[in-house]
Amino acid sequence: MTDEMSTRKINSFQKQKNKQEMQRMVVSFALMIIFTLIAFALVMLEVPSTYVIPIILLLAFVQVGFQFFYFMHLKDKGHEVPSQIIYGGVFITVMVALTFTVITWW
């Protein structure tokens, strides 16, 4: 009898956890859609590129963060190695972009 009750509690806990995870994913997806619409609106309204480019880049970085943490599950346990590989790739990409920028301006 106690095994059955503990199984129900575990299943109930897991269902609640899955529901919360799904809610977070839906909210992050909605935010990414809103960020995309903001970017399109800024371009369609012909806001000067001095303002548009940094805002779009900021929105893009936030969307990449949402993609990594929520849709690629990098926030979960057991995903340390893929996280390190992705962060290493991002670091190398930033360094290469910085190097080319310095070489171009120098």
mmCIF file with all atom_site columns, C-alpha atoms in Angstrom:
data_model
loop_
_atom_site.group_PDB
_atom_site.id
_atom_site.type_symbol
_atom_site.label_atom_id
_atom_site.label_alt_id
_atom_site.label_comp_id
_atom_site.label_asym_id
_atom_site.label_entity_id
_atom_site.label_seq_id
_atom_site.pdbx_PDB_ins_code
_atom_site.Cartn_x
_atom_site.Cartn_y
_atom_site.Cartn_z
_atom_site.occupancy
_atom_site.B_iso_or_equiv
_atom_site.pdbx_formal_charge
_atom_site.auth_seq_id
_atom_site.auth_comp_id
_atom_site.auth_asym_id
_atom_site.auth_atom_id
_atom_site.pdbx_PDB_model_num
ATOM 1   C CA . MET A 1 1   ? 0.000  0.000  0.000   1.00 0.00 ? 1   MET A CA 1
ATOM 2   C CA . THR A 1 2   ? 2.793  2.436  0.825   1.00 0.00 ? 2   THR A CA 1
ATOM 3   C CA . ASP A 1 3   ? 4.579  1.624  -2.426  1.00 0.00 ? 3   ASP A CA 1
ATOM 4   C CA . GLU A 1 4   ? 1.456  2.534  -4.380  1.00 0.00 ? 4   GLU A CA 1
ATOM 5   C CA . MET A 1 5   ? 1.069  5.817  -2.482  1.00 0.00 ? 5   MET A CA 1
ATOM 6   C CA . SER A 1 6   ? 4.719  6.744  -2.953  1.00 0.00 ? 6   SER A CA 1
ATOM 7   C CA . THR A 1 7   ? 4.429  5.962  -6.673  1.00 0.00 ? 7   THR A CA 1
ATOM 8   C CA . ARG A 1 8   ? 1.393  8.236  -6.909  1.00 0.00 ? 8   ARG A CA 1
ATOM 9   C CA . LYS A 1 9   ? 3.288  11.016 -5.139  1.00 0.00 ? 9   LYS A CA 1
ATOM 10  C CA . ILE A 1 10  ? 6.250  10.616 -7.485  1.00 0.00 ? 10  ILE A CA 1
ATOM 11  C CA . ASN A 1 11  ? 3.981  10.597 -10.535 1.00 0.00 ? 11  ASN A CA 1
ATOM 12  C CA . SER A 1 12  ? 2.120  13.646 -9.231  1.00 0.00 ? 12  SER A CA 1
ATOM 13  C CA . PHE A 1 13  ? 5.387  15.453 -8.580  1.00 0.00 ? 13  PHE A CA 1
ATOM 14  C CA . GLN A 1 14  ? 6.710  14.555 -12.038 1.00 0.00 ? 14  GLN A CA 1
ATOM 15  C CA . LYS A 1 15  ? 3.480  15.727 -13.702 1.00 0.00 ? 15  LYS A CA 1
ATOM 16  C CA . GLN A 1 16  ? 3.687  19.051 -11.847 1.00 0.00 ? 16  GLN A CA 1
ATOM 17  C CA . LYS A 1 17  ? 7.349  19.428 -12.816 1.00 0.00 ? 17  LYS A CA 1
ATOM 18  C CA . ASN A 1 18  ? 6.579  18.655 -16.474 1.00 0.00 ? 18  ASN A CA 1
ATOM 19  C CA . LYS A 1 19  ? 3.702  21.148 -16.436 1.00 0.00 ? 19  LYS A CA 1
ATOM 20  C CA . GLN A 1 20  ? 5.947  23.891 -15.065 1.00 0.00 ? 20  GLN A CA 1
ATOM 21  C CA . GLU A 1 21  ? 8.618  23.103 -17.649 1.00 0.00 ? 21  GLU A CA 1
ATOM 22  C CA . MET A 1 22  ? 6.063  23.280 -20.463 1.00 0.00 ? 22  MET A CA 1
ATOM 23  C CA . GLN A 1 23  ? 4.763  26.617 -19.150 1.00 0.00 ? 23  GLN A CA 1
ATOM 24  C CA . ARG A 1 24  ? 8.306  28.018 -19.138 1.00 0.00 ? 24  ARG A CA 1
ATOM 25  C CA . MET A 1 25  ? 8.880  26.817 -22.689 1.00 0.00 ? 25  MET A CA 1
ATOM 26  C CA . VAL A 1 26  ? 5.627  28.367 -23.921 1.00 0.00 ? 26  VAL A CA 1
ATOM 27  C CA . VAL A 1 27  ? 6.439  31.673 -22.216 1.00 0.00 ? 27  VAL A CA 1
ATOM 28  C CA . SER A 1 28  ? 9.950  31.738 -23.674 1.00 0.00 ? 28  SER A CA 1
ATOM 29  C CA . PHE A 1 29  ? 8.565  30.890 -27.128 1.00 0.00 ? 29  PHE A CA 1
ATOM 30  C CA . ALA A 1 30  ? 6.034  33.727 -26.836 1.00 0.00 ? 30  ALA A CA 1
ATOM 31  C CA . LEU A 1 31  ? 8.793  36.124 -25.776 1.00 0.00 ? 31  LEU A CA 1
ATOM 32  C CA . MET A 1 32  ? 10.907 35.113 -28.760 1.00 0.00 ? 32  MET A CA 1
ATOM 33  C CA . ILE A 1 33  ? 7.970  35.778 -31.093 1.00 0.00 ? 33  ILE A CA 1
ATOM 34  C CA . ILE A 1 34  ? 7.436  39.185 -29.454 1.00 0.00 ? 34  ILE A CA 1
ATOM 35  C CA . PHE A 1 35  ? 11.144 40.026 -29.813 1.00 0.00 ? 35  PHE A CA 1
ATOM 36  C CA . THR A 1 36  ? 11.006 39.085 -33.486 1.00 0.00 ? 36  THR A CA 1
ATOM 37  C CA . LEU A 1 37  ? 7.936  41.271 -34.026 1.00 0.00 ? 37  LEU A CA 1
ATOM 38  C CA . ILE A 1 38  ? 9.683  44.173 -32.268 1.00 0.00 ? 38  ILE A CA 1
ATOM 39  C CA . ALA A 1 39  ? 12.678 43.790 -34.579 1.00 0.00 ? 39  ALA A CA 1
ATOM 40  C CA . PHE A 1 40  ? 10.464 43.736 -37.669 1.00 0.00 ? 40  PHE A CA 1
ATOM 41  C CA . ALA A 1 41  ? 8.498  46.744 -36.410 1.00 0.00 ? 41  ALA A CA 1
ATOM 42  C CA . LEU A 1 42  ? 11.663 48.757 -35.843 1.00 0.00 ? 42  LEU A CA 1
ATOM 43  C CA . VAL A 1 43  ? 12.812 48.073 -39.384 1.00 0.00 ? 43  VAL A CA 1
ATOM 44  C CA . MET A 1 44  ? 9.371  48.720 -40.920 1.00 0.00 ? 44  MET A CA 1
ATOM 45  C CA . LEU A 1 45  ? 9.047  52.027 -39.054 1.00 0.00 ? 45  LEU A CA 1
ATOM 46  C CA . GLU A 1 46  ? 12.397 53.051 -40.552 1.00 0.00 ? 46  GLU A CA 1
ATOM 47  C CA . VAL A 1 47  ? 13.966 53.900 -37.215 1.00 0.00 ? 47  VAL A CA 1
ATOM 48  C CA . PRO A 1 48  ? 17.537 55.130 -37.801 1.00 0.00 ? 48  PRO A CA 1
ATOM 49  C CA . SER A 1 49  ? 20.042 52.311 -38.077 1.00 0.00 ? 49  SER A CA 1
ATOM 50  C CA . THR A 1 50  ? 22.087 53.854 -35.268 1.00 0.00 ? 50  THR A CA 1
ATOM 51  C CA . TYR A 1 51  ? 19.362 52.671 -32.885 1.00 0.00 ? 51  TYR A CA 1
ATOM 52  C CA . VAL A 1 52  ? 18.008 49.660 -34.740 1.00 0.00 ? 52  VAL A CA 1
ATOM 53  C CA . ILE A 1 53  ? 21.209 47.649 -35.077 1.00 0.00 ? 53  ILE A CA 1
ATOM 54  C CA . PRO A 1 54  ? 22.121 47.559 -31.354 1.00 0.00 ? 54  PRO A CA 1
ATOM 55  C CA . ILE A 1 55  ? 18.511 46.824 -30.366 1.00 0.00 ? 55  ILE A CA 1
ATOM 56  C CA . ILE A 1 56  ? 18.212 43.972 -32.874 1.00 0.00 ? 56  ILE A CA 1
ATOM 57  C CA . LEU A 1 57  ? 21.554 42.521 -31.737 1.00 0.00 ? 57  LEU A CA 1
ATOM 58  C CA . LEU A 1 58  ? 20.440 42.673 -28.116 1.00 0.00 ? 58  LEU A CA 1
ATOM 59  C CA . LEU A 1 59  ? 17.143 40.958 -28.942 1.00 0.00 ? 59  LEU A CA 1
ATOM 60  C CA . ALA A 1 60  ? 19.047 38.327 -30.934 1.00 0.00 ? 60  ALA A CA 1
ATOM 61  C CA . PHE A 1 61  ? 21.374 37.553 -28.017 1.00 0.00 ? 61  PHE A CA 1
ATOM 62  C CA . VAL A 1 62  ? 18.415 37.199 -25.666 1.00 0.00 ? 62  VAL A CA 1
ATOM 63  C CA . GLN A 1 63  ? 16.715 34.849 -28.123 1.00 0.00 ? 63  GLN A CA 1
ATOM 64  C CA . VAL A 1 64  ? 19.880 32.752 -28.406 1.00 0.00 ? 64  VAL A CA 1
ATOM 65  C CA . GLY A 1 65  ? 19.917 32.489 -24.608 1.00 0.00 ? 65  GLY A CA 1
ATOM 66  C CA . PHE A 1 66  ? 16.300 31.316 -24.587 1.00 0.00 ? 66  PHE A CA 1
ATOM 67  C CA . GLN A 1 67  ? 17.092 28.769 -27.303 1.00 0.00 ? 67  GLN A CA 1
ATOM 68  C CA . PHE A 1 68  ? 20.073 27.384 -25.406 1.00 0.00 ? 68  PHE A CA 1
ATOM 69  C CA . PHE A 1 69  ? 18.537 27.198 -21.958 1.00 0.00 ? 69  PHE A CA 1
ATOM 70  C CA . TYR A 1 70  ? 14.955 26.220 -22.671 1.00 0.00 ? 70  TYR A CA 1
ATOM 71  C CA . PHE A 1 71  ? 14.803 24.455 -26.025 1.00 0.00 ? 71  PHE A CA 1
ATOM 72  C CA . MET A 1 72  ? 18.227 22.777 -25.947 1.00 0.00 ? 72  MET A CA 1
ATOM 73  C CA . HIS A 1 73  ? 17.798 21.965 -22.216 1.00 0.00 ? 73  HIS A CA 1
ATOM 74  C CA . LEU A 1 74  ? 21.251 23.259 -21.265 1.00 0.00 ? 74  LEU A CA 1
ATOM 75  C CA . LYS A 1 75  ? 19.924 24.249 -17.854 1.00 0.00 ? 75  LYS A CA 1
ATOM 76  C CA . ASP A 1 76  ? 19.215 20.607 -16.957 1.00 0.00 ? 76  ASP A CA 1
ATOM 77  C CA . LYS A 1 77  ? 21.569 18.303 -15.092 1.00 0.00 ? 77  LYS A CA 1
ATOM 78  C CA . GLY A 1 78  ? 23.644 16.002 -17.249 1.00 0.00 ? 78  GLY A CA 1
ATOM 79  C CA . HIS A 1 79  ? 24.156 18.566 -20.011 1.00 0.00 ? 79  HIS A CA 1
ATOM 80  C CA . GLU A 1 80  ? 27.472 19.939 -18.799 1.00 0.00 ? 80  GLU A CA 1
ATOM 81  C CA . VAL A 1 81  ? 29.587 18.645 -21.698 1.00 0.00 ? 81  VAL A CA 1
ATOM 82  C CA . PRO A 1 82  ? 27.302 19.996 -24.465 1.00 0.00 ? 82  PRO A CA 1
ATOM 83  C CA . SER A 1 83  ? 27.133 23.281 -22.540 1.00 0.00 ? 83  SER A CA 1
ATOM 84  C CA . GLN A 1 84  ? 30.913 23.534 -22.412 1.00 0.00 ? 84  GLN A CA 1
ATOM 85  C CA . ILE A 1 85  ? 31.189 22.765 -26.117 1.00 0.00 ? 85  ILE A CA 1
ATOM 86  C CA . ILE A 1 86  ? 28.621 25.422 -27.029 1.00 0.00 ? 86  ILE A CA 1
ATOM 87  C CA . TYR A 1 87  ? 30.157 28.023 -24.709 1.00 0.00 ? 87  TYR A CA 1
ATOM 88  C CA . GLY A 1 88  ? 33.584 27.205 -26.161 1.00 0.00 ? 88  GLY A CA 1
ATOM 89  C CA . GLY A 1 89  ? 32.225 27.702 -29.672 1.00 0.00 ? 89  GLY A CA 1
ATOM 90  C CA . VAL A 1 90  ? 30.679 31.023 -28.689 1.00 0.00 ? 90  VAL A CA 1
ATOM 91  C CA . PHE A 1 91  ? 33.990 32.118 -27.120 1.00 0.00 ? 91  PHE A CA 1
ATOM 92  C CA . ILE A 1 92  ? 35.959 31.187 -30.243 1.00 0.00 ? 92  ILE A CA 1
ATOM 93  C CA . THR A 1 93  ? 33.427 32.945 -32.467 1.00 0.00 ? 93  THR A CA 1
ATOM 94  C CA . VAL A 1 94  ? 33.652 36.134 -30.390 1.00 0.00 ? 94  VAL A CA 1
ATOM 95  C CA . MET A 1 95  ? 37.445 35.998 -30.435 1.00 0.00 ? 95  MET A CA 1
ATOM 96  C CA . VAL A 1 96  ? 37.553 35.515 -34.228 1.00 0.00 ? 96  VAL A CA 1
ATOM 97  C CA . ALA A 1 97  ? 35.101 38.388 -34.767 1.00 0.00 ? 97  ALA A CA 1
ATOM 98  C CA . LEU A 1 98  ? 37.115 40.598 -32.415 1.00 0.00 ? 98  LEU A CA 1
ATOM 99  C CA . THR A 1 99  ? 40.354 39.671 -34.192 1.00 0.00 ? 99  THR A CA 1
ATOM 100 C CA . PHE A 1 100 ? 38.968 40.498 -37.618 1.00 0.00 ? 100 PHE A CA 1
ATOM 101 C CA . THR A 1 101 ? 37.526 43.746 -36.306 1.00 0.00 ? 101 THR A CA 1
ATOM 102 C CA . VAL A 1 102 ? 40.883 44.802 -34.864 1.00 0.00 ? 102 VAL A CA 1
ATOM 103 C CA . ILE A 1 103 ? 42.742 43.777 -38.023 1.00 0.00 ? 103 ILE A CA 1
ATOM 104 C CA . THR A 1 104 ? 40.283 45.716 -40.183 1.00 0.00 ? 104 THR A CA 1
ATOM 105 C CA . TRP A 1 105 ? 40.480 48.882 -38.093 1.00 0.00 ? 105 TRP A CA 1
ATOM 106 C CA . TRP A 1 106 ? 44.223 48.770 -37.465 1.00 0.00 ? 106 TRP A CA 1
#
